[in-house]
XYZ file of C-alpha atoms in Angstrom:
684
model
C 119.069 59.746 128.442
C 122.632 59.066 127.438
C 125.487 61.593 127.859
C 128.894 61.118 126.225
C 131.956 63.305 125.816
C 133.639 64.239 122.565
C 137.059 65.707 123.340
C 137.339 67.149 119.829
C 134.522 69.594 120.639
C 134.941 72.841 122.608
C 134.079 72.386 126.284
C 130.857 74.442 126.037
C 129.629 72.870 122.781
C 127.016 70.147 122.599
C 124.908 68.058 120.251
C 121.418 67.127 121.373
C 119.502 64.277 119.738
C 115.853 63.732 120.648
C 114.474 60.604 118.926
C 111.194 58.727 119.458
C 113.014 56.312 121.757
C 115.723 58.207 123.602
C 117.710 61.384 124.233
C 121.424 61.562 123.504
C 123.780 64.358 124.503
C 127.271 64.616 123.120
C 129.294 67.390 124.723
C 132.817 68.728 124.719
C 132.789 68.926 128.506
C 130.585 69.108 131.559
C 129.652 72.698 130.632
C 128.337 71.610 127.255
C 126.272 68.832 128.838
C 124.834 71.363 131.292
C 123.826 73.706 128.470
C 122.238 70.805 126.597
C 120.081 70.170 129.670
C 119.048 73.846 129.683
C 117.953 73.447 126.076
C 115.931 70.396 127.099
C 114.277 72.504 129.801
C 113.250 74.996 127.140
C 111.756 72.190 125.041
C 109.636 70.820 127.892
C 105.906 71.550 127.733
C 104.657 74.047 130.296
C 102.638 71.324 132.017
C 105.837 69.580 133.021
C 106.780 72.513 135.223
C 103.515 72.652 137.124
C 103.068 68.930 137.767
C 104.285 67.455 141.064
C 104.876 63.993 139.643
C 105.789 63.921 135.962
C 105.925 60.407 134.575
C 105.962 61.185 130.873
C 106.336 64.238 128.668
C 106.300 64.738 124.954
C 109.297 66.364 123.308
C 109.758 67.270 119.661
C 112.019 64.993 117.656
C 114.933 67.260 116.976
C 118.685 67.463 116.460
C 120.466 70.522 117.830
C 124.141 71.339 117.471
C 125.176 74.391 119.422
C 128.084 76.327 120.860
C 128.495 79.909 122.080
C 130.223 82.465 119.906
C 131.425 84.391 122.987
C 133.366 82.957 125.896
C 132.371 85.686 128.347
C 128.585 85.830 128.772
C 127.922 88.025 131.730
C 125.398 89.719 133.952
C 126.204 92.365 136.553
C 124.130 92.869 139.677
C 124.592 95.988 141.787
C 124.025 95.205 145.478
C 125.572 98.467 146.713
C 122.495 100.617 146.117
C 120.016 97.963 147.191
C 121.004 94.763 148.958
C 119.836 91.326 147.864
C 119.968 88.335 150.174
C 121.997 85.208 149.464
C 118.829 83.367 148.423
C 117.894 86.198 146.050
C 121.378 86.199 144.542
C 121.123 82.435 144.048
C 117.817 82.912 142.263
C 119.512 85.401 139.936
C 122.188 82.766 139.294
C 119.469 80.246 138.452
C 118.028 82.689 135.924
C 121.495 83.152 134.444
C 121.970 79.386 134.164
C 118.624 78.996 132.401
C 119.874 81.479 129.781
C 123.336 79.853 129.549
C 125.263 82.822 130.918
C 128.562 82.018 132.571
C 129.902 85.121 134.373
C 128.297 86.827 137.361
C 129.769 90.294 137.904
C 129.013 91.155 141.550
C 129.125 94.904 142.226
C 129.849 94.767 145.960
C 130.911 98.278 146.989
C 129.720 101.794 146.273
C 128.998 105.194 147.814
C 125.706 103.872 149.191
C 126.987 100.731 150.859
C 129.907 98.342 151.374
C 128.560 94.780 151.084
C 131.481 92.376 151.635
C 133.023 91.388 154.975
C 136.738 92.257 155.184
C 138.105 90.941 158.475
C 141.138 93.204 158.447
C 138.835 96.247 158.232
C 135.693 95.444 160.266
C 134.313 98.997 160.145
C 133.605 98.526 156.426
C 130.579 96.489 157.371
C 129.965 97.916 160.849
C 129.651 101.447 159.434
C 129.993 101.347 155.649
C 127.193 98.875 154.990
C 124.442 101.080 156.455
C 123.065 104.406 155.211
C 120.821 106.421 157.486
C 118.054 106.967 154.922
C 117.214 106.680 151.234
C 115.741 109.110 148.739
C 112.149 108.368 147.745
C 111.451 108.807 144.051
C 113.816 110.049 141.391
C 117.189 111.516 142.328
C 117.328 115.172 141.164
C 121.082 114.934 140.671
C 122.471 116.937 143.578
C 119.763 119.587 143.801
C 117.928 118.903 147.047
C 115.212 121.066 148.506
C 111.997 120.772 150.456
C 110.424 118.847 147.558
C 112.820 115.919 148.017
C 111.494 113.105 150.205
C 113.518 110.595 152.227
C 112.263 107.465 153.957
C 114.186 108.269 157.194
C 114.844 104.545 157.618
C 118.341 103.059 158.036
C 119.128 100.671 155.200
C 121.914 98.102 155.111
C 123.166 94.589 154.673
C 126.339 92.737 153.778
C 127.652 89.263 152.980
C 129.842 87.379 155.417
C 132.833 85.590 153.969
C 131.098 82.263 154.517
C 128.089 83.550 152.543
C 130.404 84.710 149.770
C 131.937 81.235 149.558
C 128.456 79.714 149.485
C 127.424 81.901 146.528
C 130.688 81.231 144.667
C 130.217 77.462 145.085
C 126.554 77.653 144.075
C 127.539 79.530 140.923
C 130.345 77.091 140.107
C 127.861 74.199 140.188
C 126.079 76.038 137.336
C 129.336 76.746 135.492
C 129.156 80.406 136.398
C 132.280 82.307 137.428
C 131.789 85.062 139.989
C 133.852 88.212 139.390
C 133.808 90.658 142.323
C 133.939 94.407 141.826
C 135.645 96.558 144.469
C 135.250 100.173 143.355
C 138.470 102.174 143.186
C 139.280 105.058 143.261
C 135.775 106.546 142.892
C 132.389 105.499 144.309
C 134.183 105.232 147.631
C 132.035 106.965 150.250
C 131.031 103.649 151.868
C 134.728 103.008 152.576
C 135.536 106.628 153.496
C 132.678 106.743 156.015
C 134.245 103.690 157.672
C 137.840 104.939 157.617
C 137.996 108.724 157.070
C 141.779 108.678 156.659
C 141.237 107.100 153.237
C 139.972 110.458 151.929
C 141.895 113.570 151.008
C 140.622 115.654 153.945
C 140.241 113.042 156.683
C 136.853 114.462 157.647
C 134.075 112.185 158.854
C 131.705 111.178 156.066
C 128.290 109.549 156.025
C 127.378 106.669 153.751
C 125.687 108.358 150.803
C 121.880 108.549 150.857
C 121.359 109.520 147.224
C 122.441 108.161 143.858
C 124.383 110.831 142.013
C 128.190 110.937 141.699
C 130.180 112.027 144.762
C 133.367 114.130 144.654
C 134.740 112.368 147.740
C 137.044 109.596 146.507
C 140.091 107.661 147.669
C 143.181 109.805 148.243
C 145.833 108.671 145.781
C 148.569 110.684 147.452
C 148.670 108.568 150.628
C 150.496 105.254 150.798
C 147.980 104.154 153.419
C 145.326 104.136 150.679
C 147.245 101.504 148.750
C 147.929 99.527 151.917
C 144.177 99.510 152.452
C 143.170 98.461 148.941
C 145.813 95.734 148.856
C 144.644 94.494 152.261
C 141.073 94.353 150.977
C 142.102 92.603 147.779
C 144.135 89.989 149.658
C 140.936 88.777 151.320
C 138.936 89.156 148.105
C 141.404 86.918 146.276
C 140.969 84.226 148.934
C 137.207 84.280 148.445
C 136.996 84.457 144.648
C 139.006 82.040 142.483
C 138.145 83.972 139.296
C 140.937 84.920 136.917
C 139.574 88.480 136.768
C 139.004 91.058 139.490
C 137.011 94.186 138.652
C 138.271 97.421 140.234
C 135.647 99.819 138.856
C 137.443 102.992 137.818
C 134.317 104.743 136.539
C 132.938 108.194 137.306
C 135.832 109.363 139.463
C 135.855 113.167 139.908
C 139.217 114.862 140.429
C 137.838 117.770 142.489
C 139.422 116.641 145.758
C 142.715 115.645 144.124
C 143.190 119.126 142.699
C 143.157 120.608 146.222
C 144.827 117.792 148.172
C 148.485 118.383 149.189
C 149.102 114.619 149.304
C 147.831 114.194 145.738
C 149.797 117.200 144.529
C 152.941 115.699 146.056
C 152.211 112.370 144.330
C 151.780 114.138 140.995
C 155.103 115.892 141.430
C 156.940 112.750 142.504
C 155.520 110.691 139.611
C 155.750 113.558 137.089
C 152.035 113.477 136.374
C 150.861 116.485 134.394
C 147.157 116.402 135.296
C 145.097 115.190 138.274
C 143.325 112.709 135.974
C 146.652 110.913 135.586
C 146.427 109.952 139.253
C 143.737 107.477 138.290
C 146.030 105.902 135.680
C 148.768 105.694 138.305
C 146.418 104.077 140.834
C 145.038 101.595 138.298
C 148.534 100.545 137.244
C 149.558 99.938 140.863
C 146.510 97.817 141.585
C 146.984 95.865 138.369
C 150.606 95.160 139.295
C 149.416 93.825 142.655
C 146.799 91.605 141.005
C 149.224 90.312 138.395
C 151.687 89.413 141.144
C 148.966 87.224 142.614
C 148.159 85.565 139.304
C 145.012 87.577 138.576
C 143.949 90.022 135.871
C 142.284 93.409 136.100
C 139.007 94.581 134.570
C 137.958 98.222 134.695
C 135.195 100.354 133.248
C 136.151 102.206 130.079
C 137.274 105.347 131.942
C 140.593 103.614 132.606
C 141.327 104.215 128.893
C 141.613 107.953 129.600
C 145.386 107.976 129.759
C 148.034 105.291 129.670
C 146.626 101.810 130.050
C 148.651 98.634 130.254
C 148.210 96.107 127.437
C 147.083 93.486 129.956
C 144.094 95.432 131.328
C 140.616 94.375 130.199
C 138.172 97.152 129.348
C 134.468 96.934 130.116
C 132.853 99.332 127.649
C 129.730 100.957 129.135
C 129.565 104.519 127.709
C 128.651 103.114 124.318
C 130.676 100.746 122.146
C 133.489 103.253 121.571
C 135.540 102.168 124.578
C 135.488 98.539 123.501
C 136.350 99.451 119.916
C 139.249 101.608 121.075
C 140.517 98.870 123.399
C 140.332 96.217 120.656
C 142.218 98.434 118.216
C 144.917 98.891 120.897
C 145.101 95.110 121.363
C 143.446 95.109 124.809
C 140.726 92.641 125.671
C 137.274 94.178 125.955
C 133.805 93.282 127.194
C 130.888 95.030 125.545
C 128.282 96.371 127.974
C 127.068 99.611 126.331
C 124.231 101.583 127.897
C 122.528 101.585 124.509
C 121.929 97.824 124.534
C 122.908 96.331 127.894
C 121.593 98.544 130.720
C 118.637 96.613 132.068
C 117.794 99.335 134.616
C 116.278 101.286 131.693
C 112.553 101.294 130.900
C 111.289 98.534 128.622
C 108.516 100.632 127.107
C 107.902 104.263 126.240
C 104.646 104.057 128.190
C 106.375 104.582 131.504
C 103.310 105.637 133.505
C 102.368 102.048 134.337
C 105.937 100.829 134.861
C 107.911 100.533 138.086
C 110.271 103.456 138.576
C 113.465 103.153 136.531
C 116.557 105.289 136.182
C 115.353 106.470 132.764
C 116.248 105.559 129.209
C 114.416 103.168 126.928
C 115.696 99.687 126.133
C 113.173 97.266 124.606
C 113.885 93.617 123.927
C 114.476 94.205 120.229
C 117.172 96.805 120.949
C 119.010 94.328 123.209
C 118.762 91.731 120.458
C 120.230 94.106 117.881
C 123.611 94.438 119.622
C 126.550 93.542 117.389
C 129.623 93.190 119.626
C 131.932 93.121 116.602
C 130.678 96.232 114.838
C 133.418 98.339 113.185
C 136.147 95.804 114.013
C 138.416 93.787 111.747
C 138.695 90.027 112.116
C 141.906 90.402 114.129
C 140.348 93.065 116.360
C 137.261 90.920 116.948
C 139.450 88.397 118.747
C 139.940 91.009 121.479
C 136.210 91.023 122.309
C 135.839 88.549 125.163
C 132.097 88.858 125.400
C 128.985 90.796 126.264
C 127.439 91.696 129.609
C 124.061 92.907 130.862
C 124.206 95.426 133.708
C 121.469 95.843 136.290
C 122.022 98.856 138.532
C 119.630 98.956 141.457
C 119.090 102.574 142.461
C 115.387 101.979 141.831
C 115.230 98.172 142.052
C 114.140 97.426 145.603
C 112.881 93.843 145.463
C 113.536 90.426 144.002
C 110.349 90.671 141.954
C 111.414 93.983 140.468
C 114.832 92.499 139.682
C 113.236 89.625 137.752
C 110.959 92.032 135.898
C 113.908 94.102 134.687
C 115.883 91.030 133.588
C 113.191 89.089 131.773
C 112.763 88.622 128.875
C 115.622 90.955 127.899
C 118.145 88.435 129.219
C 116.853 85.916 126.662
C 117.617 88.376 123.866
C 121.099 88.982 125.246
C 121.687 85.243 125.464
C 121.160 84.962 121.712
C 123.641 87.807 121.180
C 126.143 85.816 123.239
C 125.519 82.485 121.541
C 124.870 83.461 117.900
C 127.098 85.044 115.304
C 125.664 88.433 114.268
C 124.899 87.178 110.760
C 122.826 84.254 112.077
C 120.505 86.274 114.294
C 116.935 86.702 113.091
C 114.587 88.886 115.133
C 111.469 87.577 113.401
C 112.476 83.996 114.168
C 113.343 84.904 117.764
C 110.106 86.718 118.502
C 107.932 84.414 116.429
C 109.022 81.263 118.252
C 109.546 82.776 121.699
C 108.136 80.584 124.484
C 110.360 81.426 127.449
C 107.343 83.181 128.925
C 105.829 79.771 129.600
C 108.888 78.750 131.580
C 108.991 82.085 133.430
C 105.363 81.675 134.427
C 105.800 78.115 135.640
C 108.948 79.032 137.567
C 107.104 81.881 139.270
C 109.319 84.608 137.800
C 108.061 88.117 137.266
C 108.640 89.250 133.696
C 107.709 92.065 131.353
C 105.109 91.189 128.734
C 105.639 94.078 126.327
C 106.753 91.841 123.456
C 103.384 90.080 123.662
C 101.463 93.342 123.632
C 100.970 95.896 120.903
C 103.821 97.550 119.085
C 102.615 100.910 117.863
C 104.058 103.555 115.636
C 102.448 106.738 114.478
C 103.277 109.446 112.022
C 102.033 112.930 111.369
C 100.002 113.127 108.162
C 99.829 116.780 107.011
C 97.407 115.886 104.204
C 94.865 114.662 106.745
C 95.901 117.129 109.453
C 96.258 114.366 111.999
C 98.187 111.357 113.209
C 98.113 107.885 111.617
C 98.512 104.973 114.049
C 99.961 101.642 112.861
C 99.795 98.557 115.115
C 101.458 95.149 115.075
C 101.847 92.296 117.548
C 103.767 89.047 117.871
C 102.208 86.166 115.991
C 99.397 88.225 114.526
C 97.118 88.014 117.574
C 93.884 90.040 117.203
C 94.200 93.678 118.271
C 91.286 95.638 119.664
C 91.341 99.402 120.172
C 89.334 102.289 121.602
C 89.375 106.070 121.225
C 87.509 107.026 124.393
C 90.115 106.055 126.985
C 88.472 102.776 127.989
C 90.444 99.531 128.038
C 89.843 97.400 124.932
C 87.687 94.292 125.212
C 86.644 91.560 122.801
C 83.776 93.797 121.684
C 85.975 96.833 120.906
C 86.752 97.662 117.254
C 89.108 95.168 115.595
C 92.256 96.683 114.160
C 92.470 95.932 110.416
C 94.359 98.898 108.972
C 96.127 102.058 110.194
C 93.850 104.345 112.201
C 93.767 108.088 111.526
C 93.341 110.304 114.587
C 92.115 113.817 113.854
C 91.159 115.193 117.254
C 92.060 115.024 120.927
C 91.487 111.577 122.376
C 93.006 108.783 124.440
C 93.868 105.916 122.129
C 94.205 102.450 123.666
C 94.995 99.102 122.067
C 95.615 95.587 123.310
C 96.503 92.195 121.869
C 93.932 89.763 123.192
C 95.655 86.470 124.008
C 94.121 83.484 125.702
C 95.554 82.897 129.158
C 97.689 86.046 129.238
C 97.026 89.565 130.416
C 99.052 91.695 128.026
C 99.924 95.373 128.542
C 97.509 97.944 127.182
C 99.114 100.433 124.817
C 97.903 103.962 125.539
C 98.515 107.365 123.989
C 96.762 110.559 124.943
C 96.651 113.069 122.112
C 95.983 116.746 122.786
C 95.365 118.472 119.482
C 95.994 122.163 118.836
C 96.195 124.314 115.698
C 99.720 123.058 114.910
C 99.008 119.338 115.358
C 99.443 117.380 112.158
C 100.944 120.327 110.232
C 104.065 120.279 108.089
C 107.104 121.226 110.090
C 110.754 121.631 109.151
C 113.904 121.881 111.237
C 116.127 124.832 110.424
C 118.845 123.715 112.877
C 119.987 120.198 113.687
C 119.138 118.617 117.061
C 121.655 116.533 118.976
C 122.028 113.338 116.950
C 121.510 111.057 119.951
C 118.224 112.783 120.817
C 116.721 113.383 117.372
C 114.418 110.332 117.438
C 111.436 110.934 115.119
C 112.582 114.406 114.141
C 110.549 117.567 113.801
C 107.168 115.825 113.576
C 107.454 114.938 117.298
C 106.810 118.608 118.004
C 103.391 118.600 116.297
C 102.110 115.066 116.983
C 99.850 115.985 119.894
C 101.649 113.723 122.365
C 103.213 115.055 125.567
C 106.438 113.281 126.440
C 106.291 113.138 130.235
C 109.237 113.444 132.641
C 111.793 111.156 130.879
C 113.860 112.976 128.252
C 115.228 109.782 126.686
C 111.890 108.082 126.010
C 111.816 109.065 122.338
C 109.097 111.695 122.654
C 111.494 114.622 123.148
C 113.963 116.281 120.795
C 117.217 117.423 122.368
C 119.354 120.446 121.505
C 122.818 121.392 122.679
C 124.966 123.119 120.087
C 122.060 124.507 118.067
C 118.799 126.221 119.061
C 115.353 124.849 118.461
C 114.536 126.491 115.142
C 111.490 125.193 113.263
C 109.079 126.430 110.642
C 105.449 125.239 110.724
C 103.201 125.497 107.705
C 99.862 126.397 109.299
C 98.104 125.646 105.967
C 95.288 128.134 106.415
C 94.564 127.325 110.045
C 92.238 129.528 111.991
C 93.728 132.727 113.434
C 96.166 132.190 116.278
C 97.752 134.430 118.898
C 99.852 132.255 121.221
C 102.663 129.723 120.980
C 103.700 127.463 123.852
C 106.976 125.563 123.858
C 106.993 122.618 126.275
C 110.416 121.974 127.747
C 111.764 119.479 130.267
C 113.930 120.610 133.175
C 116.246 118.100 134.867
C 119.091 120.209 136.182
C 121.070 117.312 137.608
C 121.365 115.984 134.038
C 122.340 119.425 132.681
C 118.873 119.789 131.142
C 117.594 123.365 131.365
C 114.669 125.285 129.860
C 115.272 127.650 126.953
C 116.871 131.006 127.659
C 114.453 132.679 125.237
C 111.550 131.856 122.927
C 110.925 133.880 119.772
C 107.990 133.741 117.337
C 108.287 134.916 113.719
C 105.634 135.136 110.963
C 105.661 134.923 107.184
C 103.226 134.545 104.294
C 105.800 133.222 101.831
C 108.094 131.134 104.047
C 111.150 133.216 103.174
C 110.838 136.638 104.779
C 109.877 136.516 108.488
C 108.809 139.273 110.863
C 109.241 139.038 114.612
C 105.884 138.683 116.396
C 107.208 138.293 119.948
C 110.382 137.479 121.860
C 110.247 136.266 125.447
C 113.194 135.949 127.805
C 112.882 132.969 130.159
C 113.869 133.568 133.812
C 117.010 131.675 134.770
C 116.638 128.546 136.894
C 117.810 128.606 140.496
C 119.224 125.760 142.572
C 115.928 125.432 144.431
C 113.508 125.707 141.511
C 111.631 122.454 140.825
C 112.396 120.223 137.867
C 109.768 118.817 135.543
C 107.865 119.626 132.361
C 107.457 123.383 131.983
C 105.438 125.309 129.372
C 106.661 128.668 128.063
C 103.860 130.632 126.439
C 104.440 133.573 124.079
C 101.558 135.929 123.272
C 101.284 138.189 120.218
C 98.599 139.982 118.163
C 96.193 137.589 116.418
C 97.353 136.528 112.967
C 96.568 134.138 110.130
C 100.086 134.075 108.695
C 100.701 130.849 106.835
C 104.213 130.223 108.151
C 105.126 130.232 111.796
C 108.754 130.101 112.869
C 109.654 129.258 116.479
C 113.175 129.756 117.859
C 114.150 128.695 121.390
C 117.761 129.124 122.461
C 119.672 126.931 124.908
C 121.147 128.169 128.186
C 124.800 129.091 127.683
C 126.515 128.978 130.094
C 125.045 126.894 132.893
C 124.776 129.157 135.994
C 127.572 129.450 138.540
C 125.653 127.601 141.299
C 125.556 124.368 139.241
C 128.211 121.645 139.308
C 128.620 122.049 135.534
C 128.914 125.838 135.683
C 130.261 127.326 132.494
C 129.111 124.477 130.237
C 126.344 124.674 127.655
C 123.020 123.209 128.789
C 120.895 120.619 127.043
C 117.358 121.623 126.088
C 114.544 119.165 125.385
C 111.264 120.061 123.667
C 108.330 117.723 123.114
C 105.477 119.861 121.779
C 104.779 123.215 120.188
C 101.236 124.316 120.991
C 99.577 126.969 118.844
C 96.364 128.631 120.031
């Protein structure tokens, strides 16, 4: 193999020539040569990875010319919620290198743990790195009762400064820059538990045991707070040579600032009109400090809420809007929207067989579809530095789970980072995908959903049922069953869409040699409304419309995750639908299934009304039920609300369920309008 440098090429660009006799690499710099080697690794046959002594391998004769379209190609790992050892972090860096990523965003501090040694403030690791226990299962969002379970086991860990240097050097050898994140001014309980005088009240705190947002944040009114953060950053700057330092800035409540005399005095002295402006003030001070030391600041998109300096870089996580706004202002931005880049989300809608995740649904194809330049002019596009995947670890407890959440979604993100939007081709990507072979030979855990069955189904009112359509990568044979058993080679072969007309458990699998692929499963519970025509009379929340009204009569129960695509969400409008019963047998009850997740502002309906008509125009009230208000201690979950009325055969059935308005006084969002999610209307 021969490697030469071409100084006319960008440093990360390369040309790879594989001929029958030799391999030549021409690169703009050492980075480009490194990425060419990663491409060679991807071309190697799987056998080369499992052999102890490889003397010869066959490679395709090929010429590849490649360079990234984005200079910042990042991945964030949260070690505040769950700690990962140095060796585990290095393994994550190896995975990044394989996918040609070049920025490791290390989220080192949070409410649940401070993970970096600061010699000037030793209590940060003596106290702040350890929480007394951890919540088992899903965090209910601040509503804790006897149903909540804790492991009652102290949990901690931190990196010494020598270990930090080791990781930084290890990353640099793979042309990866490590950017540390020190959260400020929110997500601060780990620091406040160590040094209570950093808070507004000075009271003794505990390192947080749960995952939701905490009101206890750094006091911006005290000069000692800034002495502290500058002292921390002085040591951080010695450890990390990166141009950028991330200071967080996200999810910072102002509750304490509104009451704090120190913060009030700061607002008066600086002529700040609102407590939120204290965050802008704090960010500007920290940025000035960093700039004085030759570094640049990155913050989450909340730092846009007020005055922001033109030199600050915005990491857009609450969608693409923050990045778009920053680019239009002339600020640099990094796109990391929840919609495409949050790898702590589920990879499939069939969550029952998946490890616990924070929620959401982000399949590989959605990651691949990200366009970092959407809605931007050519000049504005220059402000987009790059794209970043974020892996938060509230529910990621092990190295194996970490790998599973990253792979293969990181491969899709790599293409986003390397290809211009107009050159991406999902069919090409999925049709030629072979990274799974490398993952297997490297011993990585990875999700196999893209190799399984992709299913879609639609209500067919003409047939009074649900029509299931199946596809799979590469056209592998698909077998299915209707009795709940796992498909085998002797199960019916899928040839055309399958019509389901009664309650059953439908299962399907792509049968691939040498690979156990996930089994697709859907349990359908039919009732008199299933498969009927249904129309929305009021619009759901756009973000949570998904498949529209038919989701309410498709026979499928959505489970406990409101964002999995099986639920329809309402906020500003009620659930208001009309079902054409089409001569169904007499009925006398309607059940509306609603999800309750009070920590996410998701409440059951305040009332459910049923109305009847023979012509679809004039309706008569059959029944109206008021739903008892939720209390702080009432359990969350899927809840049915059944309305009874005299038996009828009316052709048209109208169901109206109204949202809770306002949220009760005991809730942290008291006075706001509640979300309501519905997944099925059951008629009996």
